[in-house]
Coordinates of N, CA and C and ligand atoms in Angstrom, one line a residue:
X1 N 25.8 -9.2 10.2 CA 24.9 -9.5 9.2 C 25.5 -10.7 8.4
X2 N 25.0 -11.9 8.7 CA 25.6 -13.1 8.0 C 25.0 -13.2 6.6
X3 N 25.8 -13.7 5.7 CA 25.3 -13.9 4.4 C 25.5 -15.4 3.9
X4 N 24.5 -15.8 3.1 CA 24.5 -17.2 2.6 C 24.4 -17.1 1.1
X5 N 25.0 -18.2 0.5 CA 24.8 -18.4 -1.0 C 23.9 -19.5 -1.2
X6 N 22.9 -19.3 -2.0 CA 21.9 -20.4 -2.3 C 22.2 -20.8 -3.8
X7 N 22.7 -22.0 -4.0 CA 23.0 -22.5 -5.3 C 21.9 -23.4 -5.8
X8 N 21.1 -22.9 -6.7 CA 19.8 -23.6 -7.1 C 20.1 -24.5 -8.2
X9 N 19.9 -25.8 -8.0 CA 19.7 -26.8 -9.1 C 20.8 -26.9 -10.1
X10 N 22.1 -26.8 -9.7 CA 23.2 -26.9 -10.6 C 23.5 -28.4 -10.8
X11 N 22.6 -29.0 -11.5 CA 22.5 -30.5 -11.6 C 22.8 -30.9 -13.1
X12 N 23.2 -32.1 -13.2 CA 23.6 -32.6 -14.6 C 22.4 -32.5 -15.6
X13 N 21.2 -32.8 -15.2 CA 20.1 -32.7 -16.1 C 19.8 -31.3 -16.6
X14 N 20.2 -30.3 -15.9 CA 20.0 -28.9 -16.4 C 21.2 -28.4 -17.2
X15 N 22.2 -29.2 -17.3 CA 23.4 -28.8 -18.1 C 23.4 -29.4 -19.5
X16 N 24.1 -28.8 -20.4 CA 24.1 -29.3 -21.8 C 24.3 -30.9 -21.8
X17 N 23.5 -31.6 -22.6 CA 23.5 -33.0 -22.6 C 22.6 -33.7 -21.6
X18 N 22.1 -32.9 -20.7 CA 21.1 -33.4 -19.7 C 19.7 -33.5 -20.2
X19 N 18.8 -34.1 -19.4 CA 17.4 -34.4 -19.9 C 16.7 -33.0 -20.1
X20 N 17.1 -32.0 -19.4 CA 16.4 -30.7 -19.6 C 17.6 -29.6 -19.6
X21 N 18.6 -30.0 -20.4 CA 19.8 -29.1 -20.5 C 19.4 -27.7 -21.0
X22 N 19.9 -26.7 -20.3 CA 19.7 -25.3 -20.8 C 21.0 -24.8 -21.4
X23 N 20.9 -23.9 -22.3 CA 22.1 -23.4 -23.0 C 23.1 -22.8 -22.0
X24 N 24.3 -23.2 -22.0 CA 25.4 -22.7 -21.2 C 25.1 -22.9 -19.7
X25 N 24.3 -23.9 -19.4 CA 24.0 -24.2 -18.0 C 25.2 -24.4 -17.2
X26 N 26.2 -25.2 -17.8 CA 27.4 -25.5 -17.1 C 28.3 -24.3 -16.8
X27 N 28.1 -23.2 -17.6 CA 29.0 -22.0 -17.5 C 28.8 -21.3 -16.1
X28 N 27.8 -21.6 -15.4 CA 27.6 -21.0 -14.1 C 28.6 -21.6 -13.1
X29 N 29.1 -22.8 -13.3 CA 29.9 -23.5 -12.3 C 31.2 -22.7 -12.0
X30 N 32.0 -22.3 -12.9 CA 33.2 -21.6 -12.6 C 32.9 -20.3 -11.9
X31 N 31.8 -19.6 -12.3 CA 31.5 -18.3 -11.6 C 31.1 -18.6 -10.2
X32 N 30.3 -19.6 -9.9 CA 30.0 -19.9 -8.5 C 31.2 -20.3 -7.7
X33 N 32.1 -21.1 -8.3 CA 33.3 -21.6 -7.6 C 34.1 -20.3 -7.2
X34 N 34.1 -19.3 -8.1 CA 35.0 -18.1 -7.8 C 34.5 -17.3 -6.7
X35 N 33.2 -17.4 -6.3 CA 32.7 -16.6 -5.2 C 32.3 -17.4 -3.9
X36 N 32.5 -18.7 -4.0 CA 31.9 -19.6 -3.0 C 32.5 -19.4 -1.6
X37 N 33.8 -18.8 -1.5 CA 34.4 -18.6 -0.3 C 34.0 -17.3 0.4
X38 N 33.2 -16.5 -0.2 CA 32.8 -15.2 0.3 C 31.6 -15.2 1.3
X39 N 31.1 -16.4 1.6 CA 29.8 -16.5 2.3 C 30.0 -17.2 3.6
X40 N 29.2 -16.9 4.6 CA 29.2 -17.6 5.9 C 28.6 -19.0 5.8
X41 N 27.7 -19.2 4.9 CA 27.1 -20.5 4.6 C 26.8 -20.7 3.1
X42 N 27.0 -21.9 2.7 CA 26.7 -22.2 1.3 C 25.6 -23.3 1.3
X43 N 24.6 -23.1 0.6 CA 23.4 -24.0 0.5 C 23.2 -24.4 -0.9
X44 N 22.9 -25.7 -1.1 CA 22.5 -26.1 -2.5 C 21.1 -26.6 -2.5
X45 N 20.4 -26.5 -3.6 CA 19.2 -27.2 -3.7 C 19.3 -28.2 -4.9
X46 N 18.5 -29.2 -4.9 CA 18.4 -30.2 -6.0 C 17.0 -30.5 -6.2
X47 N 16.6 -30.4 -7.5 CA 15.3 -31.0 -8.0 C 15.5 -32.5 -7.8
X48 N 14.5 -33.1 -7.2 CA 14.6 -34.5 -6.7 C 13.2 -35.2 -6.9
X49 N 12.9 -35.4 -8.1 CA 11.5 -35.8 -8.5 C 11.3 -37.3 -8.4
X50 N 10.1 -37.7 -8.0 CA 9.7 -39.2 -8.2 C 9.4 -39.4 -9.7
X51 N 9.6 -40.7 -10.1 CA 9.4 -41.0 -11.5 C 8.0 -40.7 -12.0
X52 N 7.0 -40.7 -11.1 CA 5.6 -40.5 -11.6 C 5.1 -39.1 -11.2
X53 N 6.0 -38.1 -11.1 CA 5.6 -36.8 -10.8 C 4.7 -36.2 -11.8
X54 N 3.7 -35.4 -11.3 CA 2.8 -34.7 -12.3 C 3.6 -33.6 -13.0
X55 N 4.7 -33.2 -12.4 CA 5.6 -32.2 -13.0 C 6.0 -32.7 -14.4
X56 N 6.1 -34.0 -14.6 CA 6.5 -34.5 -15.9 C 5.4 -34.4 -17.0
X57 N 4.2 -33.8 -16.6 CA 3.2 -33.5 -17.6 C 3.6 -32.2 -18.3
X58 N 4.4 -31.4 -17.7 CA 4.9 -30.1 -18.2 C 6.3 -30.1 -18.7
X59 N 7.1 -31.1 -18.3 CA 8.5 -31.1 -18.6 C 8.9 -32.5 -19.0
X60 N 10.0 -32.6 -19.8 CA 10.5 -34.0 -20.0 C 11.0 -34.5 -18.7
X61 N 10.9 -35.8 -18.4 CA 11.4 -36.3 -17.1 C 12.9 -35.9 -16.9
X62 N 13.2 -35.4 -15.7 CA 14.5 -34.9 -15.4 C 14.7 -35.0 -13.9
X63 N 15.9 -35.0 -13.4 CA 16.3 -35.0 -12.0 C 15.4 -36.0 -11.2
X64 N 15.3 -37.2 -11.7 CA 14.6 -38.2 -10.9 C 15.6 -38.6 -9.8
X65 N 15.0 -38.7 -8.6 CA 15.7 -38.9 -7.3 C 16.7 -40.1 -7.5
X66 N 17.9 -39.9 -7.0 CA 19.0 -40.9 -7.0 C 19.5 -41.3 -8.4
X67 N 19.3 -40.5 -9.4 CA 19.9 -40.7 -10.7 C 21.1 -39.8 -11.0
X68 N 21.9 -40.1 -11.9 CA 23.0 -39.3 -12.3 C 22.6 -37.9 -12.7
X69 N 21.4 -37.8 -13.4 CA 20.9 -36.5 -13.8 C 20.6 -35.6 -12.7
X70 N 20.3 -36.2 -11.5 CA 19.9 -35.4 -10.3 C 21.1 -35.0 -9.5
X71 N 22.3 -35.5 -9.8 CA 23.5 -35.2 -9.1 C 23.9 -33.8 -9.4
X72 N 24.6 -33.1 -8.4 CA 25.2 -31.8 -8.7 C 26.3 -31.9 -9.7
X73 N 26.5 -30.8 -10.5 CA 27.5 -30.8 -11.5 C 28.9 -31.3 -10.9
X74 N 29.6 -32.1 -11.6 CA 30.8 -32.7 -10.9 C 31.9 -31.6 -10.6
X75 N 31.9 -30.5 -11.3 CA 33.0 -29.5 -11.0 C 32.6 -28.5 -9.9
X76 N 31.4 -28.5 -9.4 CA 31.0 -27.6 -8.3 C 31.8 -28.0 -7.1
X77 N 32.2 -27.0 -6.3 CA 33.0 -27.3 -5.1 C 32.1 -27.8 -4.0
X78 N 31.7 -29.1 -4.1 CA 30.7 -29.6 -3.2 C 31.1 -29.7 -1.7
X79 N 32.4 -29.7 -1.5 CA 32.9 -29.8 -0.1 C 32.6 -28.5 0.7
X80 N 32.3 -27.4 -0.1 CA 32.0 -26.1 0.6 C 30.6 -26.0 1.0
X81 N 29.7 -27.0 0.6 CA 28.3 -26.9 0.8 C 28.0 -27.3 2.3
X82 N 27.3 -26.4 3.0 CA 26.9 -26.6 4.4 C 25.5 -27.3 4.6
X83 N 24.7 -27.1 3.6 CA 23.3 -27.6 3.7 C 22.8 -28.0 2.3
X84 N 22.4 -29.2 2.1 CA 21.8 -29.7 0.8 C 20.3 -29.9 0.9
X85 N 19.6 -29.2 0.1 CA 18.2 -29.2 0.1 C 17.7 -30.1 -1.1
X86 N 16.6 -30.8 -0.8 CA 15.9 -31.6 -1.9 C 14.5 -31.1 -2.0
X87 N 14.1 -30.9 -3.2 CA 12.8 -30.3 -3.5 C 12.1 -30.9 -4.7
X88 N 10.8 -30.7 -4.8 CA 10.1 -31.3 -5.9 C 10.0 -32.8 -5.7
X89 N 10.0 -33.2 -4.4 CA 10.0 -34.6 -4.0 C 8.6 -35.2 -4.0
X90 N 7.6 -34.4 -4.0 CA 6.2 -34.9 -4.0 C 5.8 -35.2 -5.4
X91 N 4.9 -36.2 -5.6 CA 4.5 -36.5 -7.0 C 3.4 -35.6 -7.4
X92 N 2.9 -34.8 -6.5 CA 1.7 -34.0 -6.9 C 2.0 -32.5 -7.2
X93 N 3.2 -32.0 -7.0 CA 3.4 -30.6 -7.3 C 4.8 -30.4 -7.9
X94 N 5.1 -29.2 -8.4 CA 6.3 -28.8 -9.1 C 7.5 -28.6 -8.1
X95 N 7.2 -28.0 -7.0 CA 8.2 -27.7 -6.0 C 9.4 -26.9 -6.6
X96 N 9.1 -25.8 -7.3 CA 10.1 -25.0 -7.9 C 11.0 -24.3 -6.9
X97 N 10.5 -23.9 -5.7 CA 11.3 -23.1 -4.8 C 12.1 -23.9 -3.8
X98 N 13.3 -23.4 -3.6 CA 14.1 -24.1 -2.5 C 13.5 -24.0 -1.2
X99 N 12.6 -23.0 -1.0 CA 11.9 -22.9 0.3 C 10.8 -24.0 0.5
X100 N 10.6 -24.8 -0.6 CA 9.7 -25.9 -0.5 C 10.4 -27.2 -0.3
X101 N 11.7 -27.1 0.0 CA 12.5 -28.3 0.3 C 11.8 -29.2 1.4
X102 N 11.9 -30.5 1.2 CA 11.2 -31.4 2.1 C 12.1 -32.1 3.1
X103 N 13.4 -32.1 2.9 CA 14.3 -32.8 3.8 C 14.6 -32.0 5.0
X104 N 14.6 -30.6 4.8 CA 14.8 -29.7 5.9 C 14.3 -28.3 5.5
X105 N 14.1 -27.4 6.5 CA 13.5 -26.1 6.2 C 14.6 -25.1 5.9
X106 N 14.6 -24.5 4.8 CA 15.6 -23.5 4.4 C 15.3 -22.3 5.3
X107 N 14.1 -21.8 5.4 CA 13.8 -20.6 6.2 C 14.3 -20.9 7.7
X108 N 14.0 -22.1 8.2 CA 14.4 -22.4 9.5 C 16.0 -22.3 9.7
X109 N 16.7 -22.9 8.7 CA 18.2 -22.8 8.8 C 18.7 -21.4 8.8
X110 N 18.1 -20.6 7.9 CA 18.5 -19.2 7.8 C 18.3 -18.4 9.1
X111 N 17.1 -18.6 9.6 CA 16.7 -17.9 10.9 C 17.6 -18.4 12.0
X112 N 17.8 -19.7 12.2 CA 18.6 -20.2 13.2 C 20.1 -19.7 13.2
X113 N 20.6 -19.5 12.0 CA 21.9 -19.0 11.8 C 22.1 -17.5 11.6
X114 N 21.0 -16.8 11.8 CA 21.0 -15.3 11.8 C 21.4 -14.8 10.4
X115 N 21.0 -15.5 9.4 CA 21.4 -15.0 8.0 C 20.3 -14.0 7.6
X116 N 20.8 -12.8 7.2 CA 19.9 -11.8 6.7 C 20.0 -11.7 5.2
X117 N 21.2 -11.8 4.7 CA 21.5 -11.6 3.2 C 21.6 -13.0 2.5
X118 N 20.7 -13.1 1.5 CA 20.7 -14.4 0.8 C 21.0 -14.1 -0.7
X119 N 22.1 -14.7 -1.2 CA 22.5 -14.5 -2.6 C 22.1 -15.7 -3.3
X120 N 21.3 -15.5 -4.4 CA 20.7 -16.7 -5.2 C 21.4 -16.7 -6.6
X121 N 21.7 -18.0 -6.9 CA 22.3 -18.2 -8.3 C 21.9 -19.6 -8.7
X122 N 22.3 -20.0 -9.9 CA 22.1 -21.3 -10.4 C 21.0 -21.4 -11.5
X123 N 20.4 -22.6 -11.6 CA 19.5 -22.9 -12.7 C 18.1 -23.2 -12.2
X124 N 17.1 -22.7 -12.8 CA 17.1 -21.9 -14.0 C 16.6 -20.5 -13.6
X125 N 17.0 -19.5 -14.3 CA 16.6 -18.1 -14.0 C 15.1 -17.9 -14.0
X126 N 14.4 -18.5 -14.9 CA 13.0 -18.3 -15.1 C 12.1 -19.3 -14.3
X127 N 12.6 -20.3 -13.7 CA 11.8 -21.2 -12.9 C 12.3 -21.2 -11.4
X128 N 13.3 -22.1 -11.1 CA 13.6 -22.3 -9.7 C 14.4 -21.2 -9.1
X129 N 15.2 -20.5 -9.8 CA 15.9 -19.3 -9.2 C 14.9 -18.3 -8.9
X130 N 14.0 -18.0 -9.9 CA 12.9 -17.0 -9.7 C 12.1 -17.4 -8.5
X131 N 11.6 -18.6 -8.4 CA 10.7 -19.0 -7.4 C 11.3 -18.9 -6.0
X132 N 12.6 -19.2 -6.0 CA 13.4 -19.2 -4.7 C 13.6 -17.8 -4.3
X133 N 14.0 -16.9 -5.2 CA 14.3 -15.5 -4.9 C 13.0 -14.8 -4.4
X134 N 11.9 -15.1 -5.1 CA 10.6 -14.4 -4.7 C 10.2 -14.8 -3.3
X135 N 10.4 -16.1 -3.0 CA 10.0 -16.6 -1.7 C 11.0 -16.0 -0.6
X136 N 12.2 -15.9 -1.0 CA 13.2 -15.3 0.0 C 12.8 -13.8 0.3
X137 N 12.5 -13.1 -0.8 CA 12.1 -11.6 -0.6 C 10.9 -11.5 0.2
X138 N 9.9 -12.4 -0.1 CA 8.6 -12.4 0.7 C 8.8 -12.8 2.1
X139 N 9.8 -13.7 2.4 CA 10.1 -14.1 3.8 C 10.9 -13.0 4.6
X140 N 11.3 -11.9 3.9 CA 11.9 -10.8 4.5 C 13.5 -10.8 4.5
X141 N 14.0 -11.8 3.7 CA 15.5 -11.8 3.6 C 15.9 -10.7 2.6
X142 N 17.1 -10.1 2.8 CA 17.7 -9.2 1.8 C 18.2 -10.1 0.7
X143 N 17.6 -10.1 -0.4 CA 17.8 -11.1 -1.5 C 18.5 -10.5 -2.7
X144 N 19.6 -11.2 -3.0 CA 20.4 -10.7 -4.2 C 20.4 -11.8 -5.2
X145 N 20.3 -11.4 -6.5 CA 20.3 -12.4 -7.6 C 21.6 -12.1 -8.4
X146 N 22.4 -13.2 -8.5 CA 23.7 -13.0 -9.2 C 23.5 -13.3 -10.7
X147 N 23.4 -12.3 -11.5 CA 22.9 -12.4 -12.8 C 23.8 -13.1 -13.8
X148 N 25.1 -13.1 -13.5 CA 26.0 -13.9 -14.4 C 26.3 -15.3 -13.9
X149 N 25.5 -15.7 -12.8 CA 25.7 -17.0 -12.3 C 24.3 -17.8 -12.4
X150 N 23.5 -17.4 -13.4 CA 22.2 -18.1 -13.6 C 22.0 -18.2 -15.1
X151 N 21.3 -19.2 -15.5 CA 20.9 -19.4 -17.0 C 19.5 -19.8 -17.0
X152 N 18.8 -19.3 -18.1 CA 17.3 -19.6 -18.2 C 17.0 -20.8 -19.1
X153 N 15.8 -21.3 -18.9 CA 15.2 -22.2 -19.9 C 14.8 -21.4 -21.2
X154 N 14.2 -20.2 -21.0 CA 13.8 -19.4 -22.1 C 12.9 -20.2 -23.1
X155 N 11.9 -20.8 -22.6 CA 10.9 -21.5 -23.5 C 10.3 -20.5 -24.5
X156 N 10.1 -19.3 -24.0 CA 9.7 -18.2 -24.8 C 10.8 -17.1 -24.7
X157 N 11.3 -16.6 -25.9 CA 12.4 -15.6 -25.8 C 12.0 -14.5 -24.9
X158 N 13.0 -14.1 -24.1 CA 12.7 -13.0 -23.2 C 12.2 -13.4 -21.8
X159 N 11.9 -14.7 -21.6 CA 11.5 -15.1 -20.3 C 12.5 -14.8 -19.2
X160 N 13.8 -14.8 -19.5 CA 14.8 -14.5 -18.5 C 14.7 -13.0 -18.1
X161 N 14.5 -12.1 -19.1 CA 14.4 -10.7 -18.8 C 13.2 -10.5 -17.9
X162 N 12.1 -11.1 -18.3 CA 10.8 -11.0 -17.5 C 11.0 -11.5 -16.0
X163 N 11.7 -12.6 -15.9 CA 11.9 -13.2 -14.6 C 12.8 -12.2 -13.7
X164 N 13.8 -11.7 -14.3 CA 14.7 -10.7 -13.6 C 13.9 -9.5 -13.2
X165 N 13.0 -9.0 -14.1 CA 12.2 -7.9 -13.8 C 11.3 -8.2 -12.6
X166 N 10.7 -9.4 -12.6 CA 9.8 -9.8 -11.5 C 10.5 -9.8 -10.2
X167 N 11.7 -10.4 -10.2 CA 12.5 -10.4 -9.0 C 12.9 -9.1 -8.5
X168 N 13.2 -8.2 -9.4 CA 13.6 -6.8 -9.0 C 12.4 -6.1 -8.4
X169 N 11.2 -6.3 -9.0 CA 10.0 -5.6 -8.5 C 9.6 -6.2 -7.2
X170 N 10.0 -7.4 -6.9 CA 9.7 -8.0 -5.6 C 10.7 -7.5 -4.5
X171 N 11.7 -6.7 -4.9 CA 12.6 -6.2 -3.9 C 14.0 -6.8 -4.0
X172 N 14.2 -7.8 -4.9 CA 15.5 -8.4 -5.0 C 16.5 -7.4 -5.6
X173 N 17.7 -7.5 -5.2 CA 18.8 -6.7 -5.8 C 19.5 -7.6 -6.8
X174 N 19.6 -7.1 -8.1 CA 20.3 -7.8 -9.1 C 21.8 -7.3 -9.1
X175 N 22.7 -8.2 -9.1 CA 24.1 -7.8 -9.2 C 24.9 -8.9 -9.9
X176 N 26.2 -8.6 -10.2 CA 27.1 -9.5 -10.8 C 28.1 -10.1 -9.8
X177 N 28.6 -11.2 -10.1 CA 29.5 -11.9 -9.2 C 30.7 -11.0 -8.7
X178 N 31.2 -10.2 -9.7 CA 32.3 -9.3 -9.4 C 32.0 -8.2 -8.4
X179 N 30.8 -8.0 -8.1 CA 30.4 -7.0 -7.1 C 30.3 -7.5 -5.7
X180 N 30.4 -8.8 -5.5 CA 30.3 -9.3 -4.2 C 31.6 -9.2 -3.4
X181 N 31.6 -8.7 -2.2 CA 32.8 -8.5 -1.5 C 33.0 -9.6 -0.5
Ligands
LIG222 C1 13.5 -26.3 -13.1 C2 12.1 -26.7 -14.9 C3 11.6 -27.9 -14.3 C4 14.5 -25.4 -12.5 C5 13.0 -27.4 -12.5 O1 15.3 -25.9 -11.7 O2 14.5 -24.2 -12.8 N1 13.0 -25.9 -14.3 N2 12.1 -28.2 -13.1
LIG223 ZN1 11.9 -30.1 -12.1

């Protein structure tokens, strides 16, 4: 039973000082680095928006393709990443889920490599982590959400709790990084 780590959108723009910086967004980086060697495969996703995305009607412009803001956080152990996904690349939709990546198929990669267990972490709990974990569970993967390795936008207080509840109800297992063997 192969297992993979999906690191969602740990990008400069979602970290403090970024265009859509979330509180303590950068704090997930050491947690992720501490578990990164425990997986058969490590996959990252990046929000990779065109400048004229309709997504920017709902959000301040962020993670525009090929900008510094769209780069992965500098302290993330990028050399451990086996597959890099780009998503939100169309100008007509949000593309919250890593399963909507357009450069390659996440589901295809996981099936080809016989990955059953998918561990999801990163930014943000209430948007792209949630969307990715829900898609994973619906695709039939055993889906784990690493609760101390994700941070929310929390546009409304409690959005993170709601998101975790939604993932749990969809069949995801919630666990902490220290519980991963
Ligand atoms: C995200 C808001 C807008 C995320 C992306 O990565 O969770 N959130 N775009
Ligand atoms: Zn976005």
